PDB file of C-alpha atoms in Angstrom:
ATOM      1  CA  MET A   1      61.704 132.029  32.889  1.00 76.00           C
ATOM      2  CA  THR A   2      61.988 128.919  35.009  1.00 84.00           C
ATOM      3  CA  ILE A   3      60.628 128.590  38.543  1.00 92.00           C
ATOM      4  CA  THR A   4      64.160 128.523  39.900  1.00 94.00           C
ATOM      5  CA  GLY A   5      65.013 131.685  37.991  1.00 89.00           C
ATOM      6  CA  ALA A   6      61.914 133.429  39.363  1.00 92.00           C
ATOM      7  CA  ILE A   7      62.793 132.430  42.950  1.00 96.00           C
ATOM      8  CA  VAL A   8      66.385 133.581  42.544  1.00 95.00           C
ATOM      9  CA  LEU A   9      65.218 136.895  41.060  1.00 94.00           C
ATOM     10  CA  TYR A  10      62.871 137.404  44.024  1.00 97.00           C
ATOM     11  CA  ALA A  11      65.671 136.623  46.500  1.00 97.00           C
ATOM     12  CA  VAL A  12      68.113 139.001  44.819  1.00 97.00           C
ATOM     13  CA  ILE A  13      65.590 141.846  44.751  1.00 97.00           C
ATOM     14  CA  TRP A  14      64.591 141.110  48.369  1.00 97.00           C
ATOM     15  CA  PHE A  15      68.142 141.270  49.714  1.00 97.00           C
ATOM     16  CA  LEU A  16      69.013 144.384  47.701  1.00 97.00           C
ATOM     17  CA  THR A  17      65.899 146.106  49.019  1.00 97.00           C
ATOM     18  CA  LEU A  18      66.672 145.003  52.579  1.00 96.00           C
ATOM     19  CA  TYR A  19      70.235 146.316  52.383  1.00 97.00           C
ATOM     20  CA  MET A  20      68.876 149.669  51.231  1.00 95.00           C
ATOM     21  CA  ALA A  21      66.254 149.745  53.998  1.00 95.00           C
ATOM     22  CA  LEU A  22      68.451 148.743  56.950  1.00 93.00           C
ATOM     23  CA  PRO A  23      70.148 152.115  57.561  1.00 92.00           C
ATOM     24  CA  MET A  24      66.953 154.164  57.089  1.00 92.00           C
ATOM     25  CA  GLY A  25      65.655 155.891  60.201  1.00 91.00           C
ATOM     26  CA  VAL A  26      68.186 154.344  62.567  1.00 90.00           C
ATOM     27  CA  LYS A  27      69.525 156.430  65.429  1.00 91.00           C
ATOM     28  CA  SER A  28      72.647 155.347  67.236  1.00 90.00           C
ATOM     29  CA  GLN A  29      72.999 155.095  70.992  1.00 90.00           C
ATOM     30  CA  GLY A  30      75.422 157.995  70.842  1.00 89.00           C
ATOM     31  CA  ASP A  31      72.822 160.173  69.087  1.00 89.00           C
ATOM     32  CA  VAL A  32      70.259 159.696  71.852  1.00 88.00           C
ATOM     33  CA  ASP A  33      72.848 159.652  74.688  1.00 88.00           C
ATOM     34  CA  GLU A  34      71.787 156.232  75.998  1.00 88.00           C
ATOM     35  CA  VAL A  35      74.889 154.096  75.513  1.00 91.00           C
ATOM     36  CA  VAL A  36      74.474 150.633  77.036  1.00 90.00           C
ATOM     37  CA  PRO A  37      77.652 149.509  78.817  1.00 92.00           C
ATOM     38  CA  GLY A  38      79.636 147.042  76.740  1.00 92.00           C
ATOM     39  CA  THR A  39      78.312 148.284  73.389  1.00 90.00           C
ATOM     40  CA  PRO A  40      79.758 150.881  71.040  1.00 92.00           C
ATOM     41  CA  ALA A  41      78.107 154.278  70.824  1.00 90.00           C
ATOM     42  CA  SER A  42      77.400 153.619  67.153  1.00 89.00           C
ATOM     43  CA  ALA A  43      75.100 150.668  67.940  1.00 90.00           C
ATOM     44  CA  PRO A  44      71.471 151.303  66.960  1.00 89.00           C
ATOM     45  CA  THR A  45      68.894 152.001  69.650  1.00 89.00           C
ATOM     46  CA  ASN A  46      65.849 150.646  67.803  1.00 87.00           C
ATOM     47  CA  PRO A  47      66.668 149.153  64.383  1.00 87.00           C
ATOM     48  CA  MET A  48      62.980 148.327  63.610  1.00 91.00           C
ATOM     49  CA  ILE A  49      63.944 145.066  61.889  1.00 94.00           C
ATOM     50  CA  ARG A  50      60.432 143.574  61.790  1.00 95.00           C
ATOM     51  CA  LYS A  51      58.957 146.709  60.189  1.00 95.00           C
ATOM     52  CA  LYS A  52      61.770 146.857  57.638  1.00 96.00           C
ATOM     53  CA  ILE A  53      61.384 143.182  56.719  1.00 96.00           C
ATOM     54  CA  ILE A  54      57.643 143.646  56.178  1.00 97.00           C
ATOM     55  CA  TRP A  55      58.178 146.733  53.990  1.00 96.00           C
ATOM     56  CA  THR A  56      60.998 144.981  52.137  1.00 97.00           C
ATOM     57  CA  THR A  57      58.725 142.044  51.344  1.00 98.00           C
ATOM     58  CA  LEU A  58      55.911 144.301  50.115  1.00 97.00           C
ATOM     59  CA  ILE A  59      58.181 146.408  47.916  1.00 97.00           C
ATOM     60  CA  THR A  60      60.005 143.356  46.601  1.00 98.00           C
ATOM     61  CA  THR A  61      56.766 141.636  45.670  1.00 98.00           C
ATOM     62  CA  ALA A  62      55.684 144.664  43.624  1.00 98.00           C
ATOM     63  CA  LEU A  63      59.076 144.991  41.908  1.00 97.00           C
ATOM     64  CA  TRP A  64      59.242 141.248  41.245  1.00 96.00           C
ATOM     65  CA  ALA A  65      55.733 141.220  39.760  1.00 96.00           C
ATOM     66  CA  LEU A  66      56.721 144.083  37.449  1.00 94.00           C
ATOM     67  CA  ALA A  67      59.903 142.283  36.420  1.00 92.00           C
ATOM     68  CA  MET A  68      57.997 139.050  35.784  1.00 92.00           C
ATOM     69  CA  TRP A  69      55.432 140.903  33.691  1.00 92.00           C
ATOM     70  CA  VAL A  70      58.217 142.409  31.600  1.00 88.00           C
ATOM     71  CA  VAL A  71      59.877 139.029  31.116  1.00 86.00           C
ATOM     72  CA  ILE A  72      56.695 137.087  30.351  1.00 87.00           C
ATOM     73  CA  TYR A  73      54.401 139.487  28.496  1.00 88.00           C
ATOM     74  CA  SER A  74      56.503 142.222  26.910  1.00 85.00           C
ATOM     75  CA  GLY A  75      58.210 140.036  24.339  1.00 78.00           C
ATOM     76  CA  LEU A  76      61.586 141.310  25.521  1.00 76.00           C
ATOM     77  CA  HIS A  77      64.296 138.794  24.725  1.00 75.00           C
ATOM     78  CA  ILE A  78      67.945 138.515  25.754  1.00 71.00           C
ATOM     79  CA  ASN A  79      68.966 139.307  22.189  1.00 75.00           C
ATOM     80  CA  ASP A  80      67.230 142.684  22.512  1.00 77.00           C
ATOM     81  CA  LEU A  81      69.629 143.586  25.322  1.00 77.00           C
ATOM     82  CA  ASP A  82      72.746 142.339  23.526  1.00 78.00           C
ATOM     83  CA  TRP A  83      74.193 145.633  22.352  1.00 81.00           C
ATOM     84  CA  PHE A  84      77.690 144.272  21.720  1.00 82.00           C
ATOM     85  CA  GLY A  85      76.790 141.017  19.956  1.00 77.00           C
ATOM     86  CA  ARG A  86      78.221 138.725  22.628  1.00 77.00           C
ATOM     87  CA  VAL A  87      75.197 136.545  23.413  1.00 71.00           C
ATOM     88  CA  ASP A  88      74.423 133.657  21.089  1.00 70.00           C
ATOM     89  CA  ALA A  89      70.954 132.748  22.380  1.00 57.00           C
ATOM     90  CA  ASP A  90      67.966 131.662  20.324  1.00 55.00           C
TER      91      ASP A  90
END
C-alpha cells in the first residue's frame, strides 16, 4: 500500500467513526427544557465535540493499525477478494 493510500484509508475510517460518534450521548435543548431563544428545540445542549474527536482519533488509530497489518503482513491480495472474477490485477 502506498503512503497516499494509507492516509486516505485513515481519513475514511476517521470520518466514518466520527459520524457514528456524533449523535451518541447528545441531549437536545428540548429534552432538558433549556431552549435558547433563536435556536430550535432540537439543537444539542452539550455536543462534547472535543471528547468525541479524541475518542474518534484513538479508535481510528487502532482500526487503521489493524487494517494496515492485514494489508501488509497477512498476504491477503486483491485477487483473494475477487469472487466474481472482475479484477485483473497481478
